[in-house]
XYZ file of C-alpha atoms in Angstrom:
751
model
C 0.604 7.913 15.089
C 0.421 11.383 12.954
C -1.086 11.392 9.471
C 0.840 9.764 6.852
C 0.676 11.463 3.532
C 1.817 8.622 0.594
C 3.279 10.705 -2.720
C 4.015 8.758 -5.821
C 4.776 12.245 -7.651
C 4.578 15.955 -6.634
C 2.064 17.900 -8.721
C -0.922 19.866 -8.002
C -3.113 17.020 -6.237
C -0.194 16.744 -3.838
C 0.408 20.412 -3.648
C -3.106 20.671 -2.180
C -2.683 18.096 0.332
C 0.307 19.571 1.537
C -0.730 23.255 1.572
C -3.952 22.134 3.337
C -1.548 20.027 6.496
C 0.463 23.138 6.652
C -2.563 26.186 6.751
C -4.388 24.184 9.444
C -0.967 23.345 11.108
C -1.472 19.691 11.108
C 1.208 17.203 12.058
C 2.097 14.845 9.053
C 4.655 12.372 7.906
C 5.691 12.130 4.486
C 6.420 8.846 2.755
C 7.097 7.794 -0.817
C 4.880 5.497 -2.547
C 6.287 2.226 -3.507
C 5.058 2.622 -6.933
C 4.782 6.132 -9.151
C 1.473 7.374 -8.557
C 0.044 10.619 -9.515
C -2.885 10.003 -6.749
C -2.118 11.183 -3.252
C -2.788 9.131 -0.240
C -3.415 9.836 3.454
C -3.413 7.421 6.271
C -5.037 8.476 9.294
C -3.909 7.354 12.980
C -6.579 4.524 12.942
C -5.082 3.240 9.690
C -7.899 4.218 7.169
C -6.908 5.500 3.597
C -8.254 8.077 1.790
C -7.721 8.117 -1.767
C -8.247 11.886 -3.609
C -6.559 14.857 -3.136
C -9.912 16.862 -2.577
C -11.368 13.770 0.284
C -7.557 14.490 1.926
C -8.357 18.174 2.100
C -12.029 17.830 3.434
C -10.436 15.294 6.164
C -7.798 17.869 6.893
C -10.208 20.656 7.119
C -13.010 18.953 8.947
C -10.555 17.334 11.706
C -8.486 20.711 12.159
C -11.935 22.813 12.144
C -10.332 25.349 9.902
C -10.475 26.567 6.332
C -14.386 26.862 6.405
C -15.361 23.304 4.581
C -18.811 23.592 5.341
C -19.931 26.525 3.542
C -22.318 26.335 0.592
C -19.988 29.055 -1.623
C -17.079 26.947 -0.676
C -18.584 23.426 -1.827
C -19.983 25.207 -4.945
C -15.766 25.757 -5.734
C -14.886 22.568 -4.777
C -17.928 20.469 -7.088
C -16.756 23.124 -9.902
C -12.863 22.544 -9.508
C -14.019 18.530 -9.522
C -16.435 18.708 -12.683
C -15.749 21.502 -14.596
C -12.226 23.064 -14.371
C -10.320 19.826 -14.271
C -12.043 17.937 -16.886
C -11.606 20.946 -19.407
C -8.168 21.636 -18.492
C -7.384 18.021 -19.631
C -8.968 18.589 -22.864
C -7.682 20.958 -25.769
C -10.243 23.341 -25.962
C -8.381 26.441 -24.913
C -10.757 29.034 -25.864
C -13.519 27.089 -23.523
C -10.957 26.558 -20.636
C -10.425 30.293 -20.835
C -14.124 31.448 -20.630
C -14.840 28.794 -17.898
C -12.346 30.626 -15.766
C -13.238 34.027 -16.504
C -16.618 33.740 -15.435
C -15.752 31.654 -12.334
C -12.794 33.752 -11.087
C -13.751 37.358 -10.065
C -11.675 38.023 -7.279
C -7.602 38.397 -7.304
C -7.446 37.853 -3.176
C -9.912 34.748 -1.659
C -12.431 33.253 -3.789
C -14.985 33.308 -0.400
C -14.745 36.079 2.306
C -12.134 37.475 3.288
C -9.639 34.416 4.178
C -8.307 31.149 2.863
C -10.605 28.572 2.647
C -11.099 25.022 1.221
C -12.232 26.468 -2.019
C -8.568 28.533 -2.278
C -6.695 25.157 -1.565
C -8.882 22.589 -3.869
C -8.785 25.334 -6.956
C -5.637 27.081 -7.132
C -2.825 24.862 -7.276
C -5.071 23.037 -10.537
C -6.141 26.796 -11.852
C -2.033 27.772 -11.721
C -1.371 24.478 -13.838
C -4.442 25.266 -16.189
C -3.222 28.909 -16.878
C 0.657 27.679 -17.416
C -1.402 26.279 -20.743
C -2.870 29.219 -21.711
C -0.819 31.980 -23.339
C -1.029 35.119 -21.466
C -0.936 36.820 -24.791
C -3.912 35.288 -26.238
C -5.749 34.758 -22.804
C -5.147 37.805 -20.647
C -7.212 36.632 -17.525
C -5.738 39.130 -15.383
C -8.078 38.633 -12.322
C -7.110 34.508 -12.557
C -3.624 35.437 -12.408
C -3.326 37.737 -10.403
C -5.520 35.888 -8.176
C -3.021 32.715 -8.666
C -0.175 34.686 -7.971
C -1.805 35.981 -4.789
C -2.277 32.505 -3.319
C 1.469 31.621 -4.358
C 2.356 34.261 -1.957
C 0.728 33.420 0.794
C 2.302 32.790 4.011
C 1.747 29.141 4.839
C 1.759 29.855 8.847
C 1.585 26.959 11.527
C -0.260 29.299 13.559
C -1.345 32.625 12.127
C 0.626 34.895 14.640
C -0.665 37.974 16.449
C 0.794 40.892 18.279
C -0.721 39.293 21.339
C 0.653 36.159 20.929
C 3.991 37.593 20.304
C 3.720 39.495 23.234
C 2.996 36.421 25.523
C -0.735 37.292 26.556
C -2.462 34.623 24.877
C -2.447 31.087 25.741
C -1.885 29.417 22.457
C 0.675 26.625 22.258
C 4.032 28.072 22.569
C 5.685 25.590 19.750
C 3.022 26.565 17.416
C 4.285 30.599 18.014
C 7.931 29.588 17.410
C 7.467 27.380 14.457
C 5.539 30.099 12.716
C 8.612 32.545 13.236
C 10.657 30.019 11.605
C 8.334 29.373 9.101
C 8.344 32.868 7.997
C 12.199 33.019 7.977
C 12.264 30.265 5.725
C 9.832 31.356 3.217
C 11.693 34.784 3.653
C 15.147 33.147 2.698
C 13.747 30.308 0.395
C 10.462 31.353 -0.998
C 8.274 27.913 -2.190
C 10.738 25.350 -1.056
C 8.667 24.239 1.845
C 5.254 23.562 -0.239
C 7.079 22.971 -3.676
C 9.362 20.183 -2.304
C 6.694 19.237 0.543
C 8.933 20.241 3.117
C 7.331 19.498 6.546
C 8.543 22.188 9.526
C 10.838 20.708 12.107
C 10.879 22.819 14.707
C 11.209 21.125 18.588
C 12.361 22.012 22.043
C 16.756 21.548 22.201
C 18.083 18.436 24.367
C 20.397 20.529 25.861
C 19.236 24.149 27.437
C 22.542 25.524 27.643
C 22.029 25.647 23.523
C 18.945 27.082 23.468
C 15.302 26.460 24.075
C 14.335 26.095 20.786
C 15.726 23.980 17.626
C 15.107 24.577 13.849
C 16.375 21.419 11.816
C 15.255 22.195 8.232
C 18.639 23.306 6.734
C 19.798 19.728 5.839
C 16.566 19.066 3.886
C 16.165 22.252 2.445
C 19.774 21.948 1.212
C 18.869 18.472 -0.364
C 15.760 19.725 -1.906
C 17.531 22.662 -3.681
C 20.770 21.145 -4.773
C 21.727 21.143 -8.599
C 19.560 23.916 -8.830
C 20.495 27.216 -10.152
C 22.049 29.613 -7.118
C 21.960 26.487 -4.782
C 23.345 26.865 -1.399
C 26.661 25.044 -0.776
C 26.178 23.704 2.457
C 23.605 23.182 5.166
C 25.320 25.611 7.092
C 24.802 28.451 4.401
C 21.285 27.282 4.378
C 20.943 27.695 7.993
C 22.640 31.130 8.023
C 20.251 32.266 5.054
C 17.331 31.310 7.485
C 18.553 33.042 10.670
C 19.579 36.158 8.666
C 15.882 36.260 7.825
C 14.632 36.100 11.040
C 13.647 39.761 11.678
C 13.814 40.624 15.576
C 10.909 39.586 17.025
C 9.477 39.668 20.771
C 9.711 36.114 21.220
C 12.953 34.774 20.493
C 16.607 35.541 20.982
C 20.337 34.688 20.507
C 19.666 32.415 17.520
C 22.862 30.735 16.641
C 23.768 28.123 14.268
C 25.432 24.678 15.152
C 26.785 21.563 13.708
C 25.846 21.098 10.304
C 22.768 23.632 10.298
C 21.022 23.454 13.337
C 19.492 26.557 14.455
C 19.328 27.116 18.193
C 17.052 29.959 19.703
C 16.497 30.973 23.160
C 13.110 32.311 24.661
C 13.150 36.502 25.467
C 12.715 36.800 29.256
C 10.381 39.062 28.815
C 8.058 36.697 26.911
C 8.805 34.299 29.659
C 7.708 36.400 32.390
C 4.494 38.042 30.189
C 3.368 34.105 29.553
C 3.814 33.587 33.387
C 2.137 36.916 34.274
C -0.875 36.029 31.953
C -0.902 32.711 33.840
C -0.763 33.785 37.017
C -3.928 36.735 36.373
C -6.014 34.295 34.326
C -5.247 30.651 35.131
C -4.446 27.795 33.463
C -6.246 27.437 29.693
C -5.911 25.509 26.724
C -4.764 26.830 23.601
C -7.771 28.191 21.689
C -9.497 26.185 19.178
C -12.708 24.691 17.610
C -15.376 23.282 20.365
C -16.389 19.715 18.812
C -18.511 17.041 20.432
C -16.889 14.338 21.484
C -18.049 10.626 22.305
C -15.708 8.680 24.677
C -16.736 4.988 25.137
C -14.598 3.213 28.031
C -14.723 1.145 30.925
C -17.360 -1.109 29.514
C -17.498 -3.770 32.110
C -20.250 -6.924 31.684
C -23.259 -7.169 33.530
C -23.097 -10.028 36.060
C -19.278 -10.048 36.324
C -17.241 -7.979 39.061
C -15.080 -4.780 37.728
C -11.396 -6.419 37.747
C -8.027 -5.238 36.983
C -8.318 -5.714 33.255
C -11.073 -2.712 33.521
C -8.366 -0.465 35.434
C -6.994 0.731 32.127
C -10.217 1.540 29.953
C -12.011 3.129 33.100
C -8.774 5.079 34.039
C -7.464 6.017 30.489
C -10.736 6.931 29.300
C -11.918 9.125 32.420
C -8.269 11.280 32.030
C -9.112 11.670 28.292
C -12.817 13.076 28.568
C -11.092 15.271 31.544
C -8.234 16.731 28.920
C -10.800 17.175 26.302
C -13.388 19.000 28.841
C -10.885 20.842 30.147
C -10.132 22.232 26.975
C -13.975 23.354 26.365
C -15.344 20.678 24.107
C -18.604 18.938 24.703
C -17.550 15.351 25.854
C -20.324 12.498 26.333
C -18.988 9.841 28.261
C -20.647 6.590 27.320
C -20.413 3.037 29.211
C -21.021 0.418 26.475
C -21.797 -2.038 28.913
C -22.215 -5.901 28.153
C -25.683 -5.871 29.006
C -27.262 -8.711 26.235
C -26.371 -11.690 24.826
C -26.820 -15.431 25.118
C -25.158 -15.535 28.665
C -28.331 -13.895 30.075
C -30.305 -17.193 29.535
C -28.284 -19.107 31.787
C -28.232 -16.237 34.185
C -31.807 -15.486 34.458
C -32.653 -19.156 34.793
C -30.125 -19.743 37.343
C -31.418 -16.664 39.753
C -35.085 -17.454 39.199
C -34.232 -21.259 40.556
C -31.760 -19.706 43.355
C -33.557 -16.718 44.432
C -37.416 -17.826 43.466
C -38.852 -14.748 45.703
C -36.619 -12.388 43.618
C -39.902 -10.869 42.639
C -40.913 -9.573 46.130
C -37.029 -8.561 47.282
C -33.965 -8.244 45.082
C -31.496 -10.783 45.935
C -28.505 -9.081 47.962
C -25.792 -10.254 45.533
C -21.979 -9.391 46.387
C -20.084 -11.422 44.536
C -21.114 -11.199 40.877
C -18.228 -13.377 39.740
C -19.584 -16.197 41.861
C -22.989 -15.871 40.448
C -21.714 -15.859 37.186
C -19.417 -19.116 37.444
C -22.451 -21.080 39.163
C -24.928 -20.070 36.025
C -21.732 -21.152 33.891
C -21.345 -24.503 35.387
C -24.810 -25.598 35.720
C -24.711 -24.659 31.911
C -21.953 -26.847 31.144
C -22.996 -29.730 33.176
C -26.852 -29.869 33.290
C -28.273 -30.763 29.944
C -31.809 -29.584 31.046
C -30.369 -26.329 32.398
C -28.437 -25.716 28.971
C -31.808 -26.504 27.053
C -33.645 -24.020 29.676
C -31.407 -21.367 29.043
C -31.002 -21.429 25.240
C -35.032 -20.903 25.272
C -34.880 -18.408 28.162
C -32.716 -16.198 25.343
C -35.740 -16.211 23.077
C -38.287 -15.099 25.508
C -35.857 -12.301 26.659
C -34.973 -11.002 22.946
C -38.625 -11.798 21.699
C -39.697 -9.256 24.745
C -40.870 -11.614 27.787
C -41.964 -9.781 30.405
C -40.989 -11.706 33.116
C -37.607 -12.698 31.420
C -37.167 -8.568 31.164
C -37.951 -8.333 34.974
C -34.786 -10.644 36.053
C -32.818 -9.117 33.442
C -33.507 -5.696 34.653
C -32.657 -6.967 38.061
C -29.433 -8.652 37.324
C -28.564 -4.931 35.695
C -29.526 -3.217 38.937
C -27.407 -5.482 41.202
C -24.200 -5.037 38.781
C -25.172 -1.018 38.259
C -24.769 -1.185 42.393
C -21.154 -3.279 42.464
C -20.305 -0.846 39.535
C -20.567 2.423 41.017
C -18.757 1.852 44.097
C -15.755 1.295 42.055
C -16.532 4.805 39.856
C -17.217 6.794 43.223
C -14.136 5.538 44.467
C -12.385 6.516 41.143
C -14.242 9.534 40.713
C -15.364 8.723 37.403
C -18.744 9.783 36.121
C -20.433 7.860 33.101
C -23.376 7.837 31.372
C -24.461 3.876 30.707
C -25.561 3.404 27.165
C -25.271 -0.489 27.104
C -25.378 -3.047 24.128
C -29.441 -2.992 24.767
C -30.091 0.316 24.402
C -29.355 -0.221 20.329
C -31.286 -3.086 19.781
C -34.614 -0.905 18.454
C -32.684 0.705 15.821
C -30.635 -1.911 14.592
C -33.634 -3.377 12.280
C -33.277 -0.228 10.196
C -29.445 0.137 10.228
C -29.252 -3.195 8.616
C -32.256 -2.053 6.016
C -29.717 0.909 5.492
C -26.869 -1.155 4.693
C -29.146 -3.411 2.563
C -30.501 -0.205 0.635
C -26.699 0.246 -0.093
C -26.092 -2.988 -1.778
C -23.046 -3.894 0.171
C -24.608 -6.543 2.336
C -24.402 -10.448 1.103
C -25.870 -13.910 1.878
C -23.097 -16.403 3.243
C -24.596 -19.625 4.131
C -27.883 -17.763 5.074
C -25.772 -15.229 7.434
C -26.083 -11.900 6.510
C -22.350 -10.342 6.129
C -20.494 -6.928 4.198
C -16.961 -7.773 2.723
C -13.996 -5.453 2.527
C -10.926 -5.378 0.463
C -9.216 -4.231 3.463
C -9.981 -7.156 5.659
C -10.010 -10.865 4.999
C -12.571 -11.574 7.637
C -16.286 -10.477 6.710
C -18.290 -8.274 9.106
C -21.211 -10.185 10.651
C -24.814 -8.731 10.407
C -26.918 -11.179 10.614
C -26.387 -14.696 12.102
C -27.769 -17.954 10.253
C -30.723 -18.122 12.894
C -31.446 -14.321 12.181
C -30.182 -13.654 15.684
C -27.506 -10.509 16.070
C -24.115 -10.230 16.639
C -21.441 -8.188 18.436
C -20.654 -6.321 14.960
C -24.480 -5.496 14.713
C -24.612 -3.543 17.763
C -21.621 -1.555 17.137
C -22.763 -0.318 13.443
C -26.226 0.169 14.791
C -24.098 2.283 18.305
C -21.744 4.222 15.203
C -24.927 5.347 13.149
C -26.442 6.539 16.180
C -23.445 8.324 17.749
C -22.796 10.257 14.140
C -26.274 10.851 13.367
C -28.493 11.099 16.575
C -25.483 12.581 19.062
C -23.916 14.466 16.451
C -20.565 13.464 17.196
C -18.036 14.688 15.419
C -15.036 12.350 17.009
C -15.663 9.276 18.893
C -12.857 7.564 20.981
C -13.622 3.809 21.754
C -11.027 2.465 24.338
C -10.790 -1.474 24.880
C -8.328 -3.896 24.747
C -6.042 -4.222 21.942
C -7.272 -7.588 20.786
C -10.307 -5.897 19.554
C -8.195 -3.563 17.064
C -9.055 -5.438 13.872
C -12.822 -5.824 14.998
C -13.116 -1.832 14.906
C -10.809 -1.017 12.438
C -13.469 -3.311 10.181
C -16.440 -1.513 11.713
C -14.688 1.820 10.367
C -14.292 0.359 7.344
C -17.675 -0.469 6.958
C -18.988 2.411 8.265
C -17.294 3.924 5.878
C -18.407 2.219 3.024
C -21.900 2.528 3.841
C -21.854 6.288 4.438
C -22.484 6.011 7.865
C -19.237 7.465 8.959
C -17.846 10.299 6.239
C -13.987 10.756 6.657
C -14.282 14.244 5.660
C -16.484 15.148 8.505
C -15.678 12.778 11.229
C -12.742 11.511 13.492
C -13.013 8.225 14.914
C -10.141 6.292 17.226
C -9.714 2.944 18.653
C -7.494 3.048 21.404
C -6.439 -0.526 22.062
C -4.596 -0.773 25.428
C -2.600 -3.437 26.196
C -2.620 -5.912 29.324
C -1.681 -5.213 33.179
C 0.794 -8.022 33.823
C 2.578 -9.653 37.088
C 6.789 -9.625 37.045
C 6.638 -12.668 35.257
C 5.046 -11.065 32.536
C 1.724 -12.502 32.301
C -1.669 -11.350 33.428
C -1.679 -9.612 36.644
C -3.616 -12.190 39.160
C -3.916 -13.485 42.586
C -2.450 -16.443 44.294
C -4.655 -18.359 44.021
C -4.686 -17.615 40.283
C -8.008 -15.537 39.973
C -8.204 -12.104 38.768
C -7.882 -9.318 40.850
C -10.786 -7.385 41.734
C -10.687 -3.863 41.274
C -11.665 -3.093 44.952
C -9.761 -5.470 45.881
C -6.297 -3.375 44.326
C -7.427 -0.049 45.536
C -7.911 -1.518 49.198
C -4.545 -2.675 49.211
C -2.914 0.715 47.702
C -4.649 2.440 50.278
C -3.494 0.203 53.251
C 0.044 0.473 51.892
C -0.226 3.863 52.018
C -1.676 4.576 55.248
C 1.288 2.142 56.625
C 3.965 4.908 54.659
C 2.183 7.489 56.562
C 2.188 5.766 59.548
C 5.486 5.605 59.522
C 6.364 9.447 58.416
C 4.602 10.635 61.557
C 6.643 8.363 63.674
C 9.912 9.481 62.049
C 8.842 13.097 62.357
C 8.912 13.589 58.812
C 5.599 14.993 58.431
C 3.210 17.442 60.150
C 0.094 15.869 59.110
C -2.213 15.053 61.805
C -3.215 11.376 62.380
C -6.994 12.241 62.278
C -6.518 12.886 58.568
C -3.932 10.146 57.500
C -6.960 7.665 56.443
C -8.422 10.474 54.069
C -4.887 11.147 52.938
C -4.204 7.619 52.548
C -7.288 7.110 50.128
C -6.454 10.082 47.927
C -3.071 9.300 47.543
C -3.534 5.369 47.456
C -6.245 5.828 44.879
C -4.254 8.338 42.810
C -1.027 6.250 42.561
C -2.767 3.533 41.081
C -4.503 6.286 38.838
C -0.878 7.654 38.208
C 0.825 4.024 37.723
C -1.627 2.886 34.818
C -1.804 6.576 33.232
C 2.071 6.965 32.946
C 2.555 3.932 30.587
C 1.794 4.142 27.180
C -1.913 3.594 26.498
C -1.318 0.576 23.652
C 1.428 -1.346 25.616
C 1.156 -3.765 28.494
C 3.027 -2.949 31.773
C 4.163 -4.744 35.092
C 1.983 -3.984 38.208
C 3.991 -3.821 41.157
C 2.855 -2.092 44.631
C 6.542 -1.230 45.645
C 6.975 0.584 42.357
C 3.590 2.179 42.300
C 3.956 3.546 45.812
C 7.627 4.603 45.828
C 8.440 8.400 46.868
C 11.145 8.422 44.106
C 10.946 8.302 40.451
C 8.026 8.948 38.029
C 5.305 8.372 40.526
C 1.702 9.788 41.953
C 3.648 9.991 45.576
C 6.836 11.645 44.287
C 4.835 14.005 42.312
C 2.306 14.617 45.316
C 4.991 15.296 47.703
C 6.569 17.624 45.294
C 2.944 19.550 45.198
C 3.025 19.547 48.939
C 6.545 20.489 49.636
C 6.070 23.796 47.198
C 2.549 24.478 48.767
C 4.501 24.353 52.366
C 7.005 27.209 51.496
C 4.153 29.567 50.348
C 2.144 28.414 53.473
C 5.190 29.397 55.641
C 6.165 32.397 54.020
C 2.748 34.237 55.018
C 2.270 36.411 52.303
C -0.649 36.812 50.393
C 0.749 35.514 46.742
C -2.973 36.275 45.399
C -2.180 40.609 46.032
C 1.338 40.162 44.499
C 1.992 41.850 41.353
C 3.279 39.459 38.307
C 5.330 42.599 37.124
C 7.708 42.056 40.234
C 8.417 38.583 38.933
C 11.977 38.310 37.660
C 13.846 35.127 36.819
C 17.911 35.497 37.789
C 18.658 32.294 38.182
C 18.617 29.304 35.428
C 16.823 27.168 37.613
C 14.155 29.559 38.041
C 14.053 29.908 34.175
C 14.418 26.438 33.511
C 11.305 25.528 35.696
C 9.600 28.549 34.287
C 10.370 27.472 30.397
C 8.915 23.972 31.592
C 5.328 25.544 32.659
C 4.839 27.322 28.956
C 5.092 23.595 27.561
C 1.906 23.254 29.179
C -0.574 23.964 26.157
C 1.740 22.225 23.679
C 1.470 18.857 25.736
C -2.122 19.198 25.604
C -2.150 19.933 21.795
C -0.320 16.750 21.241
C -2.759 14.254 23.030
C -5.515 15.913 20.921
C -3.523 14.534 18.026
C -2.050 10.981 19.306
C -4.182 10.746 22.268
C -0.860 9.499 24.393
C -2.653 10.585 27.569
C 0.649 9.349 29.477
C 2.730 12.642 27.970
C 0.479 14.484 30.407
C 2.422 12.038 33.098
C 5.656 13.093 31.862
C 5.204 16.673 31.405
C 4.089 16.287 35.167
C 7.286 14.894 36.028
C 9.507 16.957 34.537
C 7.531 20.068 35.868
C 7.924 18.204 39.281
C 11.902 17.557 38.556
C 12.090 21.096 37.754
C 10.263 21.888 40.940
C 12.902 19.904 43.309
C 15.992 21.235 41.589
C 14.521 25.017 41.762
C 14.044 24.456 45.692
C 16.904 23.184 46.069
C 19.442 25.706 44.341
C 17.196 28.695 44.646
C 16.335 29.670 48.614
C 12.729 31.453 48.338
C 11.860 32.498 51.552
C 14.009 35.177 53.522
C 15.775 36.411 50.416
C 15.541 39.618 48.645
C 13.906 37.632 45.667
C 11.686 36.169 47.934
C 7.875 37.664 46.416
C 9.258 36.945 42.692
C 10.007 33.131 43.734
C 6.924 33.002 45.543
C 4.786 34.013 42.644
C 6.663 31.342 40.525
C 5.632 28.726 43.233
C 2.095 30.175 42.796
C 2.539 29.620 38.987
C 3.844 25.718 39.181
C 1.195 24.715 41.665
C -1.527 26.342 39.453
C -0.232 24.189 36.380
C 0.489 20.983 38.506
C -3.127 21.245 39.937
C -4.285 21.578 36.814
C -2.682 18.527 35.461
C -3.766 16.442 38.601
C -7.235 17.344 37.733
C -7.066 16.566 34.113
C -5.780 13.095 35.282
C -8.125 12.291 38.158
C -6.016 12.678 41.388
C -6.645 15.239 43.966
C -3.216 16.551 45.499
C -2.807 17.634 49.025
C -1.410 20.824 50.509
C 0.021 18.883 53.337
C 1.695 15.344 53.239
């Protein structure tokens, strides 16, 4: 979900927000408010609402890492606009207004430094409105008027286009470069139309390659915006032709044309494509440049004394992939495993373990079936009244720091960690455990902080916080003085933002916890723990893994499927496939390598089958679909990668020694594959915005499809174009390998 800007009127406040969004190249959707309002609102992807223009601009600046929002001089101008300029402009003393403007605005270019900042975006629209009320003859204010004129004339680029970017020698995402060219053309043809009418730039890949590589779809909404004004264009096609005429000759786009009611189609220049591929071949695959953040990703989070089951598959795999995607971009990622290692269930578990393993202090029990241990303890808890009472008393002992209770608790945690690690090792997932118990020492101080903010209330002896957005209260302390899930999570939120200094927090749990985290973030903002203008927080609520009937995936006996069993089954089935291929003469894979290959492909298939689904929806699990050699599966993609590797290997050519200058795309299928490779940075950029990690799978599948067409239609070996096509193969392998690494899948050169 993109940011949603809600406007009830287009005034200087709305203009601030639109300029901030455009200046930072932030994707957003525009919605009209249901009732007239002079105050804009911004709805964030996680559903929070920011209600004032300056707060919206701060949020946009902070989340994008642009516009120098944390500079003291910038803060001074923002505060001046809020407390001085705006107040004076609303009054009737024109002389006083003119005097304060003259004293404060001393630059005709930028307020702070040599580039646009948050100060300019906040001040300029309000200053322009104020100057309109001051006759120039009486109040010349030359510097201020020159400043406003210069600010209004600034190009609002989605990406600051540089010669290097236009030449194809950088890794800036391609869509942003194309958008920048179209934006400049629109501003040249129709100055001010984008900002004054809050029109978002609409540039996308064409659906049909024969019409072009990119399409600009702004002609229709520009025509609508200008309709009825003096000199308005006669039709959307007139608008499109004017934009096309304003597009200068550039090294990126060629063959621009108008189609239908006003769509502008454009092709990428072959030289630009070749230059981008040459950069990829010589420098490797990189993300678009951007500000580096500290990001906490909270995922997996199994419960102590329970097996990891298929329900943990999604959180673990999606969370790990998101970490890899962010790490690839150079962010500092803290991989947090918020295990369930605290709570009332430990009373019964401690009592049961001490009863069943009386020698636990001398020798750690050899417990391999954690689920059975939990079930046995739960059965006694439900059926044995004396055991029930002992268990409740044991919780009190544990929480009060009783030494023996803590020893048993530590034993249970250690047993669980051993079993969890077996799964993580198989999946090649690394995590730093910071379970619920980690936050216990800081809970009292966090509660006091909330009390000092005067937002807590007493509700029948319990300590709660009410919000305007949610009906249910946020439960801080129960009537008996004990803490809850809410308590731990607000402490964790404080710790991550203020001790770990995270810029961004992403939490992966099942979808049923969506309201809980929405309420948590709301309380965080109310209390000041979370500052929406500085911090980004996202909860990704994933769907369930179901069987063919639409019910949760379970064993035939109705038990939850253990994750280790699922991985074992996938490996076994893949091994059977590989042995069948060897028997049929379809592969030269040595029999000695079958087991290792089956493990890599089998585990990769499990990961990919999950990752290729939308994180927020449920899906039907099927071994047959997952291990299919056709369609959007890991097996198909790995086969495509191996086939391409085989071509390069059989050539006997040292491709790394070839000069990228010989690369020439002479066939349409070559060009289609090359252009697909150039979309990599666009995909990663979009994932950053909406956390749709499945986009990477879709992209990888699209690349594989183009690969299959390329190797089928274009002979590589033994033709005059051989070395050029080998370079294209090498570039493709680099991109595919990077995608596999980001998904946590290890490709094979031979299958």
